[in-house]
Short mmCIF file of C-alpha atoms and ligand atoms in Angstrom, two decimals:
data_model
loop_
_atom_site.label_atom_id
_atom_site.label_comp_id
_atom_site.label_asym_id
_atom_site.label_seq_id
_atom_site.Cartn_x
_atom_site.Cartn_y
_atom_site.Cartn_z
CA MET A 1 -59.65 0.58 -66.56
CA LEU A 2 -58.44 1.45 -70.06
CA PRO A 3 -57.05 4.95 -70.50
CA SER A 4 -59.01 7.26 -72.65
CA VAL A 5 -58.14 6.98 -76.33
CA SER A 6 -56.81 10.57 -76.08
CA ARG A 7 -53.93 9.23 -74.06
CA LEU A 8 -52.90 6.54 -76.56
CA PRO A 9 -50.39 7.31 -79.25
CA VAL A 10 -51.51 6.35 -82.75
CA PHE A 11 -48.15 4.54 -83.21
CA HIS A 12 -46.85 2.30 -80.45
CA GLU A 13 -43.37 2.30 -81.89
CA PRO A 14 -41.46 5.45 -82.90
CA LEU A 15 -41.92 6.30 -86.56
CA HIS A 16 -38.65 8.02 -87.64
CA VAL A 17 -37.59 10.28 -90.40
CA GLY A 18 -34.36 8.88 -91.79
CA ARG A 19 -34.94 5.24 -91.03
CA PRO A 20 -32.26 3.51 -93.14
CA ASN A 21 -33.23 1.50 -96.14
CA ILE A 22 -31.63 -1.89 -95.80
CA GLY A 23 -30.79 -3.70 -99.04
CA ASP A 24 -30.20 -7.40 -99.63
CA ARG A 25 -28.58 -8.63 -96.40
CA GLU A 26 -27.27 -11.83 -98.06
CA LYS A 27 -25.43 -9.85 -100.71
CA LEU A 28 -24.02 -7.53 -98.04
CA ARG A 29 -22.74 -10.41 -95.95
CA GLU A 30 -21.12 -11.97 -99.02
CA LYS A 31 -19.35 -8.78 -99.87
CA ILE A 32 -18.19 -8.22 -96.36
CA ASP A 33 -16.98 -11.83 -96.08
CA ALA A 34 -15.07 -11.43 -99.32
CA ALA A 35 -13.38 -8.37 -97.89
CA LEU A 36 -12.49 -10.29 -94.78
CA ASP A 37 -11.13 -13.11 -96.82
CA ARG A 38 -9.00 -10.69 -98.80
CA ARG A 39 -7.89 -8.97 -95.57
CA TRP A 40 -8.38 -5.71 -97.39
CA LEU A 41 -10.59 -3.50 -95.27
CA SER A 42 -10.16 0.06 -96.54
CA MET A 43 -9.92 1.56 -100.01
CA GLY A 44 -9.94 -1.81 -101.78
CA PRO A 45 -11.93 -3.26 -104.69
CA LEU A 46 -15.30 -2.57 -103.19
CA VAL A 47 -14.65 1.15 -102.83
CA ARG A 48 -13.34 1.21 -106.49
CA GLU A 49 -16.49 -0.57 -107.61
CA LEU A 50 -18.67 1.83 -105.72
CA GLU A 51 -16.78 4.71 -107.31
CA GLU A 52 -17.36 3.35 -110.77
CA LYS A 53 -21.04 2.80 -110.15
CA VAL A 54 -21.59 6.30 -108.63
CA ALA A 55 -19.69 8.00 -111.47
CA GLU A 56 -21.85 6.08 -113.94
CA LEU A 57 -25.00 7.20 -112.16
CA ALA A 58 -23.88 10.81 -111.91
CA GLY A 59 -22.59 10.82 -115.50
CA THR A 60 -19.16 11.98 -114.50
CA ALA A 61 -15.66 10.91 -115.43
CA HIS A 62 -14.49 10.66 -111.81
CA CYS A 63 -15.75 9.72 -108.36
CA VAL A 64 -13.72 9.94 -105.16
CA ALA A 65 -15.50 8.08 -102.33
CA THR A 66 -15.00 9.40 -98.82
CA CYS A 67 -15.99 8.55 -95.20
CA ASN A 68 -18.73 11.22 -95.28
CA ALA A 69 -19.98 14.17 -97.26
CA THR A 70 -18.82 16.82 -94.80
CA ILE A 71 -15.21 15.99 -95.39
CA ALA A 72 -15.86 15.56 -99.17
CA LEU A 73 -17.11 19.21 -99.22
CA GLN A 74 -13.84 20.30 -97.59
CA ILE A 75 -11.82 18.32 -100.09
CA ALA A 76 -13.95 19.70 -102.92
CA ALA A 77 -13.18 23.30 -101.82
CA ARG A 78 -9.47 22.58 -101.51
CA ALA A 79 -9.23 20.55 -104.69
CA ALA A 80 -11.10 23.21 -106.68
CA GLY A 81 -8.55 25.72 -105.51
CA VAL A 82 -10.80 27.97 -103.36
CA ARG A 83 -8.36 30.52 -101.89
CA PRO A 84 -7.44 29.92 -98.25
CA GLY A 85 -9.45 32.29 -96.05
CA ALA A 86 -11.86 33.28 -98.82
CA GLU A 87 -15.57 33.76 -98.45
CA VAL A 88 -17.92 31.18 -99.94
CA ILE A 89 -21.49 32.01 -100.73
CA VAL A 90 -23.88 29.36 -99.38
CA PRO A 91 -27.64 29.19 -98.82
CA ALA A 92 -28.76 29.78 -95.25
CA PHE A 93 -31.41 27.11 -95.64
CA THR A 94 -29.35 23.95 -95.42
CA TRP A 95 -28.10 21.36 -92.99
CA VAL A 96 -25.42 22.99 -90.80
CA ALA A 97 -22.80 20.63 -92.29
CA THR A 98 -22.64 22.88 -95.33
CA PRO A 99 -21.29 25.96 -93.57
CA HIS A 100 -19.45 23.87 -90.92
CA ALA A 101 -17.47 22.11 -93.57
CA LEU A 102 -16.20 25.47 -94.84
CA ASP A 103 -15.72 27.11 -91.47
CA TRP A 104 -13.70 24.13 -90.19
CA ILE A 105 -11.06 24.66 -92.87
CA GLY A 106 -10.92 28.40 -92.43
CA LEU A 107 -13.25 29.45 -95.25
CA THR A 108 -15.96 31.95 -94.40
CA PRO A 109 -19.53 30.90 -95.28
CA VAL A 110 -21.52 33.97 -96.44
CA PHE A 111 -25.26 33.20 -96.18
CA CYS A 112 -27.45 33.83 -99.15
CA ASP A 113 -31.21 33.83 -99.22
CA VAL A 114 -33.17 31.16 -101.02
CA ASP A 115 -36.08 30.96 -103.46
CA GLU A 116 -38.96 29.69 -101.37
CA GLU A 117 -40.45 27.70 -104.29
CA THR A 118 -37.29 25.55 -104.74
CA ALA A 119 -35.76 25.98 -101.23
CA ASN A 120 -32.49 26.62 -103.11
CA ILE A 121 -29.91 29.45 -103.31
CA ASP A 122 -31.28 32.52 -105.06
CA PRO A 123 -28.75 33.49 -107.81
CA ARG A 124 -29.91 37.07 -107.75
CA HIS A 125 -29.12 37.42 -104.06
CA ALA A 126 -25.86 35.46 -104.54
CA GLU A 127 -24.75 38.01 -107.11
CA LYS A 128 -25.21 40.83 -104.61
CA LEU A 129 -22.95 39.04 -102.10
CA ILE A 130 -20.04 38.70 -104.49
CA SER A 131 -17.06 40.84 -103.51
CA PRO A 132 -13.24 40.70 -103.87
CA ARG A 133 -13.26 38.44 -100.88
CA THR A 134 -15.46 35.79 -102.56
CA GLY A 135 -13.67 32.59 -103.40
CA ALA A 136 -16.48 30.36 -104.56
CA ILE A 137 -20.18 29.64 -104.70
CA LEU A 138 -21.60 26.54 -103.12
CA GLY A 139 -25.14 25.64 -103.99
CA VAL A 140 -27.21 22.96 -102.19
CA HIS A 141 -29.85 20.81 -103.91
CA ALA A 142 -32.15 20.95 -100.93
CA PHE A 143 -34.36 17.86 -100.58
CA GLY A 144 -32.97 16.57 -103.91
CA ARG A 145 -34.50 19.46 -105.92
CA PRO A 146 -31.84 20.92 -108.25
CA CYS A 147 -30.59 24.47 -107.74
CA ALA A 148 -30.89 27.07 -110.49
CA ILE A 149 -27.78 25.50 -112.01
CA GLU A 150 -27.79 27.39 -115.31
CA GLU A 151 -28.00 30.79 -113.62
CA LEU A 152 -25.38 29.88 -111.05
CA THR A 153 -23.02 28.57 -113.68
CA GLU A 154 -23.41 31.80 -115.66
CA LEU A 155 -22.80 33.83 -112.54
CA ALA A 156 -19.72 31.81 -111.44
CA ASP A 157 -18.26 31.95 -114.93
CA ARG A 158 -18.80 35.71 -115.20
CA HIS A 159 -16.90 36.28 -111.95
CA GLY A 160 -14.26 33.56 -112.53
CA LEU A 161 -15.38 31.68 -109.39
CA PRO A 162 -15.31 27.93 -108.70
CA LEU A 163 -18.88 26.56 -108.47
CA LEU A 164 -19.49 23.57 -106.21
CA PHE A 165 -22.65 21.79 -105.26
CA ASP A 166 -23.59 20.13 -102.00
CA ALA A 167 -25.59 17.29 -103.51
CA ALA A 168 -25.92 15.40 -100.20
CA HIS A 169 -29.63 15.02 -101.06
CA GLY A 170 -29.28 14.92 -104.81
CA ILE A 171 -28.21 11.46 -106.09
CA GLY A 172 -30.75 10.13 -108.58
CA SER A 173 -32.35 13.52 -109.38
CA THR A 174 -31.90 15.25 -112.66
CA TYR A 175 -31.57 18.83 -113.98
CA ARG A 176 -32.64 19.40 -117.60
CA GLY A 177 -32.59 15.65 -117.91
CA ARG A 178 -28.93 15.34 -116.87
CA PRO A 179 -28.07 13.64 -113.57
CA ILE A 180 -27.22 15.70 -110.51
CA GLY A 181 -23.52 15.22 -109.86
CA SER A 182 -22.25 16.35 -113.22
CA PHE A 183 -22.52 20.18 -112.70
CA GLY A 184 -20.17 22.86 -111.58
CA ASP A 185 -16.57 22.05 -110.79
CA ALA A 186 -17.51 19.29 -108.45
CA GLU A 187 -20.53 17.96 -106.54
CA VAL A 188 -20.73 16.03 -103.31
CA PHE A 189 -23.12 13.22 -102.35
CA SER A 190 -23.87 11.91 -98.92
CA PHE A 191 -24.37 8.26 -98.16
CA HIS A 192 -25.11 8.74 -94.43
CA ALA A 193 -27.41 6.16 -92.82
CA THR A 194 -30.37 8.52 -93.08
CA LYS A 195 -29.95 9.09 -96.80
CA PHE A 196 -31.98 6.88 -99.10
CA ILE A 197 -28.78 5.42 -100.56
CA ASN A 198 -26.42 4.69 -97.64
CA SER A 199 -23.06 3.22 -96.88
CA PHE A 200 -23.56 3.39 -93.08
CA GLU A 201 -21.50 6.57 -93.21
CA GLY A 202 -20.03 7.78 -96.48
CA GLY A 203 -19.90 10.30 -99.23
CA ALA A 204 -18.43 11.00 -102.64
CA LEU A 205 -17.01 13.79 -104.66
CA VAL A 206 -17.94 13.58 -108.34
CA THR A 207 -16.40 15.70 -111.13
CA ASN A 208 -15.50 15.76 -114.75
CA ASP A 209 -12.27 17.65 -114.03
CA PRO A 210 -9.33 15.24 -114.01
CA GLU A 211 -7.16 17.67 -111.99
CA ILE A 212 -9.72 18.15 -109.29
CA ALA A 213 -10.18 14.37 -109.13
CA ARG A 214 -6.47 13.77 -108.96
CA ARG A 215 -5.99 16.29 -106.17
CA ALA A 216 -9.05 15.05 -104.29
CA ARG A 217 -7.80 11.49 -104.34
CA ALA A 218 -4.48 12.57 -102.85
CA MET A 219 -6.17 14.83 -100.27
CA ARG A 220 -8.38 12.01 -99.14
CA ASN A 221 -5.23 9.98 -98.28
CA PHE A 222 -2.99 12.43 -96.35
CA GLY A 223 -1.88 14.10 -99.62
CA ILE A 224 -0.32 10.88 -100.98
CA ASP A 225 -0.69 10.50 -104.69
CA GLU A 226 -0.89 7.29 -106.71
CA GLY A 227 2.90 7.15 -106.96
CA ARG A 228 3.16 7.22 -103.12
CA ASP A 229 4.59 10.74 -103.14
CA ILE A 230 3.26 13.31 -100.75
CA VAL A 231 2.07 16.02 -103.15
CA SER A 232 -0.11 18.22 -100.88
CA SER A 233 -1.52 18.65 -97.47
CA GLY A 234 -4.38 16.24 -96.85
CA THR A 235 -6.63 14.53 -94.48
CA ASN A 236 -7.95 11.06 -93.82
CA ALA A 237 -11.24 10.77 -95.70
CA LYS A 238 -10.91 7.21 -96.82
CA MET A 239 -13.90 4.88 -97.08
CA GLY A 240 -13.86 1.40 -95.59
CA GLU A 241 -14.68 -1.67 -97.52
CA GLY A 242 -17.66 -2.44 -95.25
CA SER A 243 -19.16 0.91 -96.11
CA ALA A 244 -18.58 0.41 -99.80
CA ALA A 245 -20.23 -3.04 -99.54
CA MET A 246 -23.31 -1.42 -98.01
CA GLY A 247 -23.21 1.39 -100.65
CA LEU A 248 -23.17 -1.11 -103.48
CA VAL A 249 -26.05 -3.12 -102.10
CA SER A 250 -27.94 0.06 -101.43
CA LEU A 251 -27.34 1.43 -104.88
CA GLU A 252 -28.99 -1.62 -106.39
CA LEU A 253 -32.22 -0.43 -104.77
CA ILE A 254 -32.21 3.05 -106.16
CA ASP A 255 -34.98 2.73 -108.71
CA THR A 256 -37.18 0.65 -106.37
CA LEU A 257 -36.70 3.27 -103.64
CA ILE A 258 -37.43 6.21 -105.86
CA GLU A 259 -40.65 4.52 -107.02
CA HIS A 260 -41.61 3.61 -103.43
CA ASN A 261 -40.97 7.11 -102.13
CA ALA A 262 -42.78 8.71 -105.10
CA HIS A 263 -45.74 6.53 -104.20
CA ASN A 264 -45.41 7.57 -100.55
CA GLN A 265 -45.52 11.22 -101.72
CA ARG A 266 -48.79 10.53 -103.54
CA CYS A 267 -50.25 8.87 -100.43
CA TYR A 268 -49.31 11.93 -98.34
CA GLU A 269 -50.83 14.23 -100.97
CA GLN A 270 -54.06 12.25 -100.92
CA GLY A 271 -54.09 11.98 -97.14
CA LEU A 272 -53.62 15.75 -96.69
CA ALA A 273 -55.83 16.88 -99.49
CA GLY A 274 -58.11 19.66 -98.29
CA VAL A 275 -56.27 20.19 -94.96
CA PRO A 276 -56.04 23.97 -94.83
CA GLY A 277 -52.59 25.47 -94.64
CA VAL A 278 -50.80 22.12 -95.03
CA SER A 279 -49.06 21.25 -98.30
CA VAL A 280 -46.53 18.71 -99.51
CA ARG A 281 -43.37 20.33 -100.99
CA GLN A 282 -43.10 19.59 -104.68
CA GLN A 283 -40.12 18.55 -106.79
CA GLU A 284 -38.94 20.19 -110.03
CA PRO A 285 -41.57 19.79 -112.73
CA GLY A 286 -40.38 17.67 -115.65
CA GLU A 287 -37.32 16.32 -113.90
CA ARG A 288 -36.66 12.98 -112.21
CA ALA A 289 -36.79 13.51 -108.49
CA ASN A 290 -35.32 11.08 -105.98
CA HIS A 291 -38.07 11.82 -103.38
CA GLN A 292 -35.70 10.98 -100.52
CA TYR A 293 -37.26 13.60 -98.27
CA LEU A 294 -40.95 14.13 -97.70
CA VAL A 295 -41.40 17.70 -96.54
CA ILE A 296 -44.65 19.48 -95.76
CA GLU A 297 -45.15 23.15 -95.20
CA VAL A 298 -47.45 24.45 -92.54
CA ASP A 299 -48.88 27.99 -93.13
CA GLN A 300 -49.62 29.01 -89.63
CA GLU A 301 -52.25 31.58 -90.62
CA ARG A 302 -54.32 29.14 -92.66
CA ALA A 303 -53.65 26.02 -90.60
CA GLY A 304 -54.23 27.74 -87.30
CA LEU A 305 -51.13 26.23 -85.82
CA HIS A 306 -47.40 26.51 -86.26
CA ALA A 307 -45.12 23.78 -87.57
CA ASP A 308 -43.68 23.48 -84.04
CA ASP A 309 -47.19 22.76 -82.65
CA LEU A 310 -47.75 20.15 -85.31
CA PHE A 311 -44.31 18.68 -84.48
CA ALA A 312 -45.38 18.36 -80.84
CA VAL A 313 -48.70 16.70 -81.73
CA LEU A 314 -46.95 14.26 -83.93
CA GLU A 315 -44.42 13.51 -81.27
CA ARG A 316 -47.15 12.61 -78.81
CA HIS A 317 -48.20 10.01 -81.28
CA ASN A 318 -44.69 8.63 -81.73
CA VAL A 319 -44.19 10.27 -85.10
CA LEU A 320 -40.74 11.80 -84.83
CA ALA A 321 -40.72 14.47 -87.50
CA ARG A 322 -37.65 16.53 -88.25
CA ARG A 323 -37.53 20.38 -88.66
CA TYR A 324 -35.12 20.20 -91.59
CA PHE A 325 -33.92 23.02 -91.82
CA HIS A 326 -35.05 25.23 -88.95
CA PRO A 327 -33.64 27.62 -88.02
CA GLY A 328 -31.60 28.77 -91.00
CA CYS A 329 -27.83 28.38 -90.49
CA HIS A 330 -27.38 32.10 -90.07
CA GLU A 331 -29.49 31.85 -86.93
CA LEU A 332 -27.31 29.04 -85.48
CA ALA A 333 -24.18 29.13 -83.40
CA PRO A 334 -21.51 30.10 -84.25
CA TYR A 335 -22.85 32.01 -87.21
CA ARG A 336 -25.65 34.03 -85.58
CA ASP A 337 -23.08 35.99 -83.66
CA ARG A 338 -21.27 36.98 -86.85
CA PRO A 339 -23.49 39.41 -88.77
CA ASP A 340 -20.72 39.91 -91.32
CA LEU A 341 -21.62 36.51 -92.66
CA HIS A 342 -24.89 37.64 -94.26
CA ALA A 343 -25.64 41.01 -95.66
CA PRO A 344 -28.06 42.61 -95.83
CA LEU A 345 -29.86 41.25 -92.78
CA PRO A 346 -32.21 39.45 -92.55
CA LEU A 347 -32.72 36.67 -95.02
CA PRO A 348 -36.54 36.80 -95.30
CA HIS A 349 -37.18 33.94 -97.60
CA SER A 350 -34.94 31.48 -95.70
CA GLU A 351 -36.55 32.56 -92.47
CA ALA A 352 -40.08 32.27 -93.77
CA LEU A 353 -39.45 28.84 -95.30
CA ALA A 354 -37.71 27.58 -92.14
CA GLU A 355 -40.77 28.47 -90.10
CA ARG A 356 -43.01 26.34 -92.27
CA VAL A 357 -41.10 23.07 -93.01
CA LEU A 358 -41.52 19.72 -91.40
CA ALA A 359 -39.92 16.50 -92.73
CA LEU A 360 -42.12 13.43 -92.30
CA PRO A 361 -41.23 9.72 -92.41
CA THR A 362 -40.79 8.09 -95.77
CA GLY A 363 -38.61 5.33 -97.20
CA GLU A 364 -38.76 1.54 -97.20
CA ALA A 365 -39.95 1.41 -93.59
CA VAL A 366 -43.00 3.54 -94.34
CA GLY A 367 -46.06 2.56 -96.40
CA ALA A 368 -49.66 3.51 -97.02
CA ASP A 369 -50.90 2.47 -93.56
CA GLU A 370 -48.30 4.55 -91.64
CA ILE A 371 -48.92 7.45 -93.92
CA ASP A 372 -52.64 7.17 -93.39
CA GLY A 373 -51.98 7.32 -89.67
CA VAL A 374 -49.66 10.37 -89.89
CA CYS A 375 -52.16 12.24 -92.12
CA ARG A 376 -55.00 11.54 -89.78
CA ILE A 377 -53.00 13.03 -86.89
CA ILE A 378 -52.20 16.13 -89.00
CA ARG A 379 -55.82 16.53 -90.10
CA TRP A 380 -57.01 16.17 -86.52
CA ALA A 381 -54.40 18.66 -85.24
CA VAL A 382 -55.42 21.28 -87.83
CA GLU A 383 -59.14 20.68 -87.21
CA ASN A 384 -58.45 21.31 -83.51
CA GLY A 385 -56.26 24.27 -84.02
CA GLY A 386 -53.27 22.54 -82.61
CA ARG A 387 -54.91 22.01 -79.23
CA GLY A 388 -53.04 19.38 -77.36
CA ALA A 389 -49.78 20.48 -78.84
CA GLY A 390 -48.79 22.37 -75.70
CA ALA A 391 -45.99 22.08 -73.25
CA GLY A 392 -44.75 18.75 -72.07
CA GLY A 393 -45.49 17.02 -75.31
CA ASP A 394 -47.13 13.97 -73.68
CA ALA A 395 -50.66 12.81 -74.25
CA GLY A 396 -51.74 13.84 -70.83
CA SER A 397 -50.51 17.37 -71.11
CA GLY A 398 -52.08 17.57 -74.55
CA ALA A 399 -55.39 16.65 -73.13
CA ARG A 400 -55.00 19.23 -70.41
CA ALA A 401 -53.84 22.02 -72.76
CA GLY A 402 -57.23 22.91 -74.08
CA ASN A 403 -58.62 19.43 -74.11
CA GLY A 404 -58.10 19.15 -77.81
CA GLY A 405 -57.17 15.56 -77.18
CA ASP A 406 -60.69 14.44 -76.28
CA GLY A 407 -61.60 10.89 -77.16
CA ALA A 408 -63.66 11.63 -80.23
CA ALA A 409 -60.99 13.84 -81.78
CA VAL A 410 -58.11 11.39 -81.22
CA ARG A 411 -60.32 8.58 -82.50
CA SER A 412 -60.50 10.47 -85.75
CA ALA A 413 -56.70 10.44 -85.80
CA HIS A 414 -56.71 6.80 -85.15
CA GLY A 415 -59.51 5.87 -87.41
CA ASP A 416 -60.52 4.12 -84.28
CA THR A 417 -64.09 3.69 -83.05
CA ALA A 418 -63.64 2.03 -79.74
CA ASP A 419 -62.68 3.75 -76.54
N1 T4K B 501 -25.06 18.71 -96.67
C1 T4K B 501 -26.38 18.46 -96.47
C2 T4K B 501 -27.38 19.35 -97.22
C3 T4K B 501 -26.84 17.48 -95.60
O1 T4K B 501 -28.13 17.29 -95.35
C4 T4K B 501 -25.91 16.73 -94.90
C5 T4K B 501 -26.29 15.74 -93.99
C6 T4K B 501 -24.49 16.94 -95.20
C7 T4K B 501 -24.15 17.89 -96.09
C8 T4K B 501 -23.42 16.17 -94.55
O2 T4K B 501 -23.53 14.72 -94.93
P1 T4K B 501 -22.74 13.70 -94.04
O3 T4K B 501 -21.41 14.27 -93.62
O4 T4K B 501 -23.58 13.30 -92.88
O5 T4K B 501 -22.56 12.55 -95.00
C9 T4K B 501 -29.14 13.93 -90.23
C10 T4K B 501 -27.85 13.28 -90.72
O6 T4K B 501 -26.96 13.04 -89.64
C11 T4K B 501 -27.11 14.11 -91.74
O7 T4K B 501 -26.29 13.22 -92.44
C12 T4K B 501 -28.06 14.75 -92.70
N2 T4K B 501 -27.47 15.64 -93.62
C13 T4K B 501 -29.17 15.52 -91.97
C14 T4K B 501 -30.17 16.15 -92.90
O8 T4K B 501 -29.86 14.65 -91.16
P2 T4K B 501 -29.86 14.24 -87.77
O9 T4K B 501 -29.11 14.84 -86.64
O10 T4K B 501 -31.28 14.58 -88.01
O11 T4K B 501 -29.63 12.63 -87.88
P3 T4K B 501 -29.80 11.53 -86.72
O12 T4K B 501 -28.56 10.80 -86.71
O13 T4K B 501 -30.36 12.14 -85.54
O14 T4K B 501 -30.89 10.65 -87.45
C15 T4K B 501 -32.22 11.13 -87.73
C16 T4K B 501 -33.21 10.04 -87.40
O15 T4K B 501 -32.93 8.98 -88.28
C17 T4K B 501 -33.03 9.49 -86.03
O16 T4K B 501 -33.92 10.14 -85.14
C18 T4K B 501 -33.49 8.09 -86.18
C19 T4K B 501 -33.14 7.74 -87.65
N3 T4K B 501 -31.94 6.85 -87.75
C20 T4K B 501 -30.73 7.41 -87.75
C21 T4K B 501 -29.59 6.62 -87.86
C22 T4K B 501 -28.23 7.23 -87.87
C23 T4K B 501 -32.12 5.48 -87.79
O17 T4K B 501 -33.26 5.06 -87.68
N4 T4K B 501 -31.09 4.73 -87.89
C24 T4K B 501 -29.77 5.20 -87.94
O18 T4K B 501 -28.80 4.45 -88.10
O19 T4K B 501 -28.98 14.59 -89.02
#
């Protein structure tokens, strides 16, 4: 006997957030073969070519490619001259890599609240956190939407502080028509596998400051400068040629991917139109957005369910959403036990936003059909007040927990008429 439709997931295979976009495999193989033929596997011509292309895209004079963005953030702080042991003002609503990068090199992240509209650091709150201990401000362009760069630049200049940006999500977006990457003292991109431009693992520091670039290049390579002298302390943040090959192939796709993801966003907006309490987060009006993340907000009061409940319903149907960024970093170990890192407590906007957000699948592996399925599940979940989202997370427990998962209801999520 067939199981009731309520026990079937809408998707038979997991639908992930962060499924890598894979570029032209033939080109990738050619580049990797050429590197093998050259027997030059790290920091060779492919890395230099990637650096040139990234600098061109960011509109900067310099690009220093690294093995990931976390270490590039550390190099950025060091190369920009942030005082050892200083405090750095960062938004609480970010991936934990942002404060971890600082904490790991003995800087103290001080958590700032965000503007709920942009999901980015609130310059007015940042100003209140500035003290003689402050060594820098580090903004994050969350989900590729630019920070209030003008206000932050003015604030940093007024206090004589270095201004850095974690642009892990930002490549391809613009602020006032200028590419993200070219602001502050330095910005950092991520090319992690889950980013829409990826180099398997990888990152890059971009800057217009030749001194920062020179120092960063040395720091990336144990402090060794171009003349082979050891000029500073350093780390090993070098990028491999295989990663650079992937990055170059991936970069060729950037316009296509932005267009694809923008279309996906429109599909989500149409599919979720009229679902009470569920909205798709918007990008900066009038700017080019890279659309690499598709984030919805769930207003529990209006939707009748919490983002966690929706997460659980989606999971039962094999849609593996991500709660980027819940909870805020100030509520995560080790920071939650150090109230000195954010004052005054609490950070209401970061906390409210973190309660609402849910990142959904987008990218090359996702198209209109998948989005239709995801939206049907969400619509069903809201219509049924999150019933079936309960403990256990499997279809069976969902059906038991209030019987929201009755056949008719799940059929509506499937668009399926047969039981
Ligand atoms: N600053 C910000 C604001 C960031 O968001 C990040 C990274 C950084 C700094 C640091 O950049 P990197 O040092 O990483 O260059 C992911 C990523 O690991 C992380 O890079 C990213 N932000 C963060 C937002 O998301 P997880 O723990 O959700 O990733 P993971 O590996 O569990 O992958 C998520 C899903 O993607 C998987 O469930 C399946 C899918 N996936 C993943 C990989 C790696 C694939 O389908 N294929 C894959 O190869 O953190």
